[in-house]
PDB file of C-alpha atoms in Angstrom:
ATOM      1  CA  UNK A 663    -105.880-107.336 -59.918  1.00 37.00           C
ATOM      2  CA  UNK A 664    -108.971-106.096 -61.764  1.00 40.00           C
ATOM      3  CA  UNK A 665    -110.849-105.721 -58.445  1.00 39.00           C
ATOM      4  CA  UNK A 666    -107.962-103.714 -57.031  1.00 41.00           C
ATOM      5  CA  UNK A 667    -107.947-101.452 -60.108  1.00 42.00           C
ATOM      6  CA  UNK A 668    -111.686-100.815 -59.737  1.00 42.00           C
ATOM      7  CA  UNK A 669    -111.286-100.177 -56.010  1.00 45.00           C
ATOM      8  CA  UNK A 670    -108.508 -97.624 -56.472  1.00 46.00           C
ATOM      9  CA  UNK A 671    -110.308 -95.954 -59.368  1.00 48.00           C
ATOM     10  CA  UNK A 672    -113.421 -95.542 -57.199  1.00 48.00           C
ATOM     11  CA  UNK A 673    -111.612 -93.746 -54.349  1.00 48.00           C
ATOM     12  CA  UNK A 674    -112.046 -90.048 -53.736  1.00 47.00           C
ATOM     13  CA  UNK A 675    -109.031 -87.743 -54.083  1.00 46.00           C
ATOM     14  CA  UNK A 676    -109.013 -87.228 -50.279  1.00 47.00           C
ATOM     15  CA  UNK A 677    -108.919 -90.988 -49.678  1.00 50.00           C
ATOM     16  CA  UNK A 678    -106.190 -91.506 -52.282  1.00 48.00           C
ATOM     17  CA  UNK A 679    -104.045 -88.835 -50.605  1.00 50.00           C
ATOM     18  CA  UNK A 680    -104.709 -90.218 -47.101  1.00 52.00           C
ATOM     19  CA  UNK A 681    -103.465 -93.638 -48.278  1.00 52.00           C
ATOM     20  CA  UNK A 682    -100.289 -92.030 -49.566  1.00 52.00           C
ATOM     21  CA  UNK A 683    -101.098 -92.799 -53.204  1.00 49.00           C
ATOM     22  CA  UNK A 684    -100.000 -89.900 -55.424  1.00 48.00           C
ATOM     23  CA  UNK A 685    -102.839 -88.558 -57.545  1.00 48.00           C
ATOM     24  CA  UNK A 686    -100.485 -88.673 -60.534  1.00 47.00           C
ATOM     25  CA  UNK A 687    -100.324 -92.465 -60.140  1.00 46.00           C
ATOM     26  CA  UNK A 688    -103.894 -92.906 -61.359  1.00 47.00           C
ATOM     27  CA  UNK A 689    -104.445 -92.442 -65.076  1.00 47.00           C
ATOM     28  CA  UNK A 690    -107.918 -93.097 -66.452  1.00 50.00           C
ATOM     29  CA  UNK A 691    -108.650 -95.558 -63.643  1.00 49.00           C
ATOM     30  CA  UNK A 692    -105.594 -97.666 -64.460  1.00 57.00           C
ATOM     31  CA  UNK A 693    -102.852 -98.537 -62.031  1.00 56.00           C
ATOM     32  CA  UNK A 694     -99.452 -97.284 -63.143  1.00 84.00           C
ATOM     33  CA  UNK A 695     -95.812 -97.511 -62.147  1.00 86.00           C
ATOM     34  CA  UNK A 696     -93.673 -94.519 -61.267  1.00 90.00           C
ATOM     35  CA  UNK A 697     -90.112 -94.958 -60.066  1.00 92.00           C
ATOM     36  CA  UNK A 698     -88.755 -91.923 -58.248  1.00 89.00           C
ATOM     37  CA  UNK A 699     -85.281 -90.971 -57.046  1.00 89.00           C
ATOM     38  CA  UNK A 700     -85.902 -89.805 -53.461  1.00 87.00           C
ATOM     39  CA  UNK A 701     -82.493 -88.698 -52.260  1.00 89.00           C
ATOM     40  CA  UNK A 702     -78.742 -88.724 -52.844  1.00 91.00           C
ATOM     41  CA  UNK A 703     -76.223 -88.291 -50.029  1.00 90.00           C
ATOM     42  CA  UNK A 704     -72.692 -89.105 -48.937  1.00 87.00           C
ATOM     43  CA  UNK A 705     -72.214 -90.664 -45.503  1.00 85.00           C
ATOM     44  CA  UNK A 706     -69.438 -89.675 -43.121  1.00 80.00           C
ATOM     45  CA  UNK A 707     -67.468 -92.723 -44.248  1.00 81.00           C
ATOM     46  CA  UNK A 708     -67.708 -91.579 -47.881  1.00 83.00           C
ATOM     47  CA  UNK A 709     -70.331 -94.023 -49.169  1.00 88.00           C
ATOM     48  CA  UNK A 710     -72.567 -92.582 -51.881  1.00 91.00           C
ATOM     49  CA  UNK A 711     -76.160 -93.471 -50.922  1.00 92.00           C
ATOM     50  CA  UNK A 712     -79.460 -92.991 -52.701  1.00 93.00           C
ATOM     51  CA  UNK A 713     -83.068 -94.030 -52.203  1.00 94.00           C
ATOM     52  CA  UNK A 714     -85.423 -95.208 -54.945  1.00 94.00           C
ATOM     53  CA  UNK A 715     -89.199 -95.471 -54.503  1.00 93.00           C
ATOM     54  CA  UNK A 716     -92.081 -96.789 -56.565  1.00 93.00           C
ATOM     55  CA  UNK A 717     -94.614 -94.014 -55.993  1.00 91.00           C
ATOM     56  CA  UNK A 718     -96.988 -95.643 -58.450  1.00 89.00           C
ATOM     57  CA  UNK A 719     -99.729 -98.114 -57.678  1.00 88.00           C
ATOM     58  CA  UNK A 720     -98.457-101.120 -59.624  1.00 90.00           C
ATOM     59  CA  UNK A 721     -95.605-103.509 -58.847  1.00 92.00           C
ATOM     60  CA  UNK A 722     -92.726-103.991 -61.285  1.00 92.00           C
ATOM     61  CA  UNK A 723     -91.625-107.540 -62.110  1.00 91.00           C
ATOM     62  CA  UNK A 724     -87.816-107.694 -62.281  1.00 88.00           C
ATOM     63  CA  UNK A 725     -88.035-110.775 -64.538  1.00 88.00           C
ATOM     64  CA  UNK A 726     -90.096-108.812 -67.074  1.00 88.00           C
ATOM     65  CA  UNK A 727     -88.198-105.554 -66.607  1.00 88.00           C
ATOM     66  CA  UNK A 728     -84.516-106.334 -65.814  1.00 91.00           C
ATOM     67  CA  UNK A 729     -83.659-102.667 -65.288  1.00 92.00           C
ATOM     68  CA  UNK A 730     -80.707-100.887 -63.775  1.00 94.00           C
ATOM     69  CA  UNK A 731     -79.787 -97.720 -61.933  1.00 95.00           C
ATOM     70  CA  UNK A 732     -76.832 -95.724 -63.257  1.00 96.00           C
ATOM     71  CA  UNK A 733     -74.531 -93.573 -61.150  1.00 95.00           C
ATOM     72  CA  UNK A 734     -72.477 -90.930 -62.946  1.00 95.00           C
ATOM     73  CA  UNK A 735     -69.628 -89.164 -61.143  1.00 93.00           C
ATOM     74  CA  UNK A 736     -68.289 -86.009 -62.841  1.00 93.00           C
ATOM     75  CA  UNK A 737     -68.674 -87.565 -66.336  1.00 93.00           C
ATOM     76  CA  UNK A 738     -72.343 -87.673 -67.376  1.00 93.00           C
ATOM     77  CA  UNK A 739     -71.634 -89.593 -70.589  1.00 94.00           C
ATOM     78  CA  UNK A 740     -70.466 -92.862 -69.035  1.00 95.00           C
ATOM     79  CA  UNK A 741     -71.864 -94.355 -65.818  1.00 96.00           C
ATOM     80  CA  UNK A 742     -69.287 -94.964 -63.091  1.00 94.00           C
ATOM     81  CA  UNK A 743     -71.557 -97.624 -61.582  1.00 94.00           C
ATOM     82  CA  UNK A 744     -74.341 -99.787 -63.028  1.00 95.00           C
ATOM     83  CA  UNK A 745     -76.593-101.372 -60.406  1.00 94.00           C
ATOM     84  CA  UNK A 746     -78.737-104.099 -61.961  1.00 94.00           C
ATOM     85  CA  UNK A 747     -82.040-104.528 -60.164  1.00 93.00           C
ATOM     86  CA  UNK A 748     -81.830-108.323 -60.225  1.00 91.00           C
ATOM     87  CA  UNK A 749     -78.499-108.187 -58.335  1.00 92.00           C
ATOM     88  CA  UNK A 750     -79.735-105.905 -55.550  1.00 89.00           C
ATOM     89  CA  UNK A 751     -80.586-107.672 -52.285  1.00 91.00           C
ATOM     90  CA  UNK A 752     -83.403-105.199 -51.431  1.00 93.00           C
ATOM     91  CA  UNK A 753     -85.917-105.121 -54.280  1.00 93.00           C
ATOM     92  CA  UNK A 754     -88.713-103.499 -52.251  1.00 93.00           C
ATOM     93  CA  UNK A 755     -88.580-100.415 -54.523  1.00 93.00           C
ATOM     94  CA  UNK A 756     -90.138-102.541 -57.267  1.00 93.00           C
ATOM     95  CA  UNK A 757     -93.312-102.875 -55.182  1.00 94.00           C
ATOM     96  CA  UNK A 758     -95.945-100.136 -55.230  1.00 92.00           C
ATOM     97  CA  UNK A 759     -95.487 -97.677 -52.388  1.00 92.00           C
ATOM     98  CA  UNK A 760     -92.144 -99.108 -51.261  1.00 94.00           C
ATOM     99  CA  UNK A 761     -88.527 -97.864 -51.238  1.00 94.00           C
ATOM    100  CA  UNK A 762     -84.996 -99.291 -51.241  1.00 94.00           C
ATOM    101  CA  UNK A 763     -81.641 -97.825 -50.311  1.00 95.00           C
ATOM    102  CA  UNK A 764     -78.576 -98.241 -52.504  1.00 94.00           C
ATOM    103  CA  UNK A 765     -74.910 -97.664 -51.668  1.00 93.00           C
ATOM    104  CA  UNK A 766     -71.969 -97.576 -54.032  1.00 91.00           C
ATOM    105  CA  UNK A 767     -68.223 -97.151 -53.650  1.00 81.00           C
ATOM    106  CA  UNK A 768     -66.570 -94.583 -51.444  1.00 81.00           C
ATOM    107  CA  UNK A 769     -66.502 -91.067 -52.823  1.00 82.00           C
ATOM    108  CA  UNK A 770     -64.463 -88.319 -51.219  1.00 82.00           C
ATOM    109  CA  UNK A 771     -64.004 -84.656 -52.079  1.00 84.00           C
ATOM    110  CA  UNK A 772     -65.725 -82.396 -54.592  1.00 88.00           C
ATOM    111  CA  UNK A 773     -67.865 -84.148 -57.212  1.00 90.00           C
ATOM    112  CA  UNK A 774     -70.953 -83.658 -59.318  1.00 92.00           C
ATOM    113  CA  UNK A 775     -73.140 -86.770 -59.229  1.00 93.00           C
ATOM    114  CA  UNK A 776     -76.124 -87.843 -61.305  1.00 93.00           C
ATOM    115  CA  UNK A 777     -78.164 -90.922 -60.387  1.00 95.00           C
ATOM    116  CA  UNK A 778     -80.783 -92.343 -62.760  1.00 95.00           C
ATOM    117  CA  UNK A 779     -83.302 -95.028 -61.843  1.00 94.00           C
ATOM    118  CA  UNK A 780     -84.623 -97.122 -64.745  1.00 93.00           C
ATOM    119  CA  UNK A 781     -81.779 -95.588 -66.731  1.00 91.00           C
ATOM    120  CA  UNK A 782     -82.628 -97.471 -69.930  1.00 89.00           C
ATOM    121  CA  UNK A 783     -86.344 -96.624 -69.599  1.00 89.00           C
ATOM    122  CA  UNK A 784     -87.544-100.232 -69.721  1.00 89.00           C
ATOM    123  CA  UNK A 785     -90.526 -99.482 -67.483  1.00 89.00           C
ATOM    124  CA  UNK A 786     -93.306 -97.314 -68.904  1.00 86.00           C
ATOM    125  CA  UNK A 787     -94.014 -94.827 -66.111  1.00 85.00           C
ATOM    126  CA  UNK A 788     -96.520 -92.145 -65.285  1.00 81.00           C
ATOM    127  CA  UNK A 789     -93.690 -89.596 -64.948  1.00 84.00           C
ATOM    128  CA  UNK A 790     -90.389 -90.303 -66.713  1.00 86.00           C
ATOM    129  CA  UNK A 791     -89.037 -86.893 -65.640  1.00 87.00           C
ATOM    130  CA  UNK A 792     -88.414 -87.858 -61.985  1.00 87.00           C
ATOM    131  CA  UNK A 793     -85.963 -90.689 -62.693  1.00 91.00           C
ATOM    132  CA  UNK A 794     -82.717 -88.686 -62.509  1.00 92.00           C
ATOM    133  CA  UNK A 795     -81.266 -86.206 -60.063  1.00 91.00           C
ATOM    134  CA  UNK A 796     -78.031 -84.228 -60.075  1.00 92.00           C
ATOM    135  CA  UNK A 797     -76.259 -83.168 -56.889  1.00 89.00           C
ATOM    136  CA  UNK A 798     -73.026 -81.301 -56.201  1.00 89.00           C
ATOM    137  CA  UNK A 799     -70.900 -82.574 -53.315  1.00 87.00           C
ATOM    138  CA  UNK A 800     -68.185 -80.332 -51.930  1.00 84.00           C
ATOM    139  CA  UNK A 801     -65.835 -79.980 -48.990  1.00 78.00           C
ATOM    140  CA  UNK A 802     -66.002 -76.692 -47.095  1.00 78.00           C
ATOM    141  CA  UNK A 803     -63.595 -76.405 -44.162  1.00 79.00           C
ATOM    142  CA  UNK A 804     -64.015 -73.731 -41.514  1.00 80.00           C
ATOM    143  CA  UNK A 805     -61.876 -73.044 -38.462  1.00 84.00           C
ATOM    144  CA  UNK A 806     -64.479 -72.958 -35.697  1.00 87.00           C
ATOM    145  CA  UNK A 807     -62.299 -72.533 -32.612  1.00 88.00           C
ATOM    146  CA  UNK A 808     -58.699 -71.697 -31.629  1.00 86.00           C
ATOM    147  CA  UNK A 809     -57.660 -72.026 -28.014  1.00 86.00           C
ATOM    148  CA  UNK A 810     -54.812 -72.800 -25.614  1.00 87.00           C
ATOM    149  CA  UNK A 811     -55.106 -75.947 -23.570  1.00 83.00           C
ATOM    150  CA  UNK A 812     -52.862 -78.210 -21.508  1.00 75.00           C
ATOM    151  CA  UNK A 813     -51.963 -75.452 -19.077  1.00 79.00           C
ATOM    152  CA  UNK A 814     -51.566 -72.914 -21.852  1.00 77.00           C
ATOM    153  CA  UNK A 815     -48.728 -74.664 -23.652  1.00 81.00           C
ATOM    154  CA  UNK A 816     -50.710 -76.325 -26.471  1.00 85.00           C
ATOM    155  CA  UNK A 817     -52.473 -74.454 -29.250  1.00 82.00           C
ATOM    156  CA  UNK A 818     -55.598 -76.344 -30.398  1.00 82.00           C
ATOM    157  CA  UNK A 819     -57.577 -75.689 -33.542  1.00 83.00           C
ATOM    158  CA  UNK A 820     -61.040 -77.094 -34.280  1.00 85.00           C
ATOM    159  CA  UNK A 821     -61.959 -77.439 -37.941  1.00 82.00           C
ATOM    160  CA  UNK A 822     -65.435 -78.293 -39.219  1.00 80.00           C
ATOM    161  CA  UNK A 823     -66.432 -79.555 -42.659  1.00 77.00           C
ATOM    162  CA  UNK A 824     -69.561 -77.539 -43.500  1.00 77.00           C
ATOM    163  CA  UNK A 825     -69.791 -79.174 -46.919  1.00 76.00           C
ATOM    164  CA  UNK A 826     -71.875 -82.171 -47.895  1.00 72.00           C
ATOM    165  CA  UNK A 827     -68.933 -84.328 -49.033  1.00 72.00           C
ATOM    166  CA  UNK A 828     -66.776 -86.648 -46.969  1.00 74.00           C
ATOM    167  CA  UNK A 829     -63.024 -86.287 -46.704  1.00 74.00           C
ATOM    168  CA  UNK A 830     -60.845 -89.377 -47.005  1.00 72.00           C
ATOM    169  CA  UNK A 831     -59.361 -90.044 -43.544  1.00 72.00           C
ATOM    170  CA  UNK A 832     -56.050 -90.923 -45.210  1.00 74.00           C
ATOM    171  CA  UNK A 833     -55.770 -87.384 -46.599  1.00 72.00           C
ATOM    172  CA  UNK A 834     -52.694 -85.588 -45.348  1.00 72.00           C
ATOM    173  CA  UNK A 835     -53.579 -81.941 -44.877  1.00 73.00           C
ATOM    174  CA  UNK A 836     -51.830 -78.940 -43.450  1.00 75.00           C
ATOM    175  CA  UNK A 837     -53.007 -76.138 -41.239  1.00 75.00           C
ATOM    176  CA  UNK A 838     -50.918 -72.985 -41.350  1.00 78.00           C
ATOM    177  CA  UNK A 839     -50.751 -70.682 -38.360  1.00 79.00           C
ATOM    178  CA  UNK A 840     -49.628 -67.099 -38.817  1.00 81.00           C
ATOM    179  CA  UNK A 841     -48.564 -65.112 -35.768  1.00 77.00           C
ATOM    180  CA  UNK A 842     -47.725 -61.453 -36.017  1.00 75.00           C
TER     181      UNK A 842
END
C-alpha cells in the first residue's frame, strides 16, 4: 500500500486525470476515500434507482465501516429505506474507482426524494458534501395526438408522460372529451 501511495503521489496532474483519478482525491500525497452519489432515477416500472461511486483512491472495508445509504421520500426527517452496505450484493462501490447500482421499492407519482450515501458519516472522506442529492419526481401528462381510426368510427387519443416519474399501471384515470 505504501508503494501505491508513493506512486500516486508522484504522478503529474495530467496523468492523474487521464487515469480517471479526481485531483480532489489526493491530499498531501495520501490516498483518500470519497463516496459520491452519481444519479437518482425512476424506471418505467416505478423502481427508484441510484448509483453510488467511490471516486477516491482508497478502498473502504465494510467490516471496519458498516455504513448504510438512506432513502427519504417526501419526509426528510425519517428515512423510508435504510440500505446497509453489508447486505447489498454489489459492494463494488466500496472499491476505489468503482460504482454500484441500488434499487428500492416501487415509487409512483409526484415525490421529492433525497438519497444519502454514508448517511451516518462513518467514513472520513475528502468531500462530505457530495454524499446526498435531492430530486423532484413528477408526472406530466400531455395529449400528443387525437385522430380517427378504424374506418373513421373510433376516436383515438395518445397521451405521453413528459415527467420523470412513473405512473402505477393499476391507476384508473379518466380522459374527458369535449365536443362543441
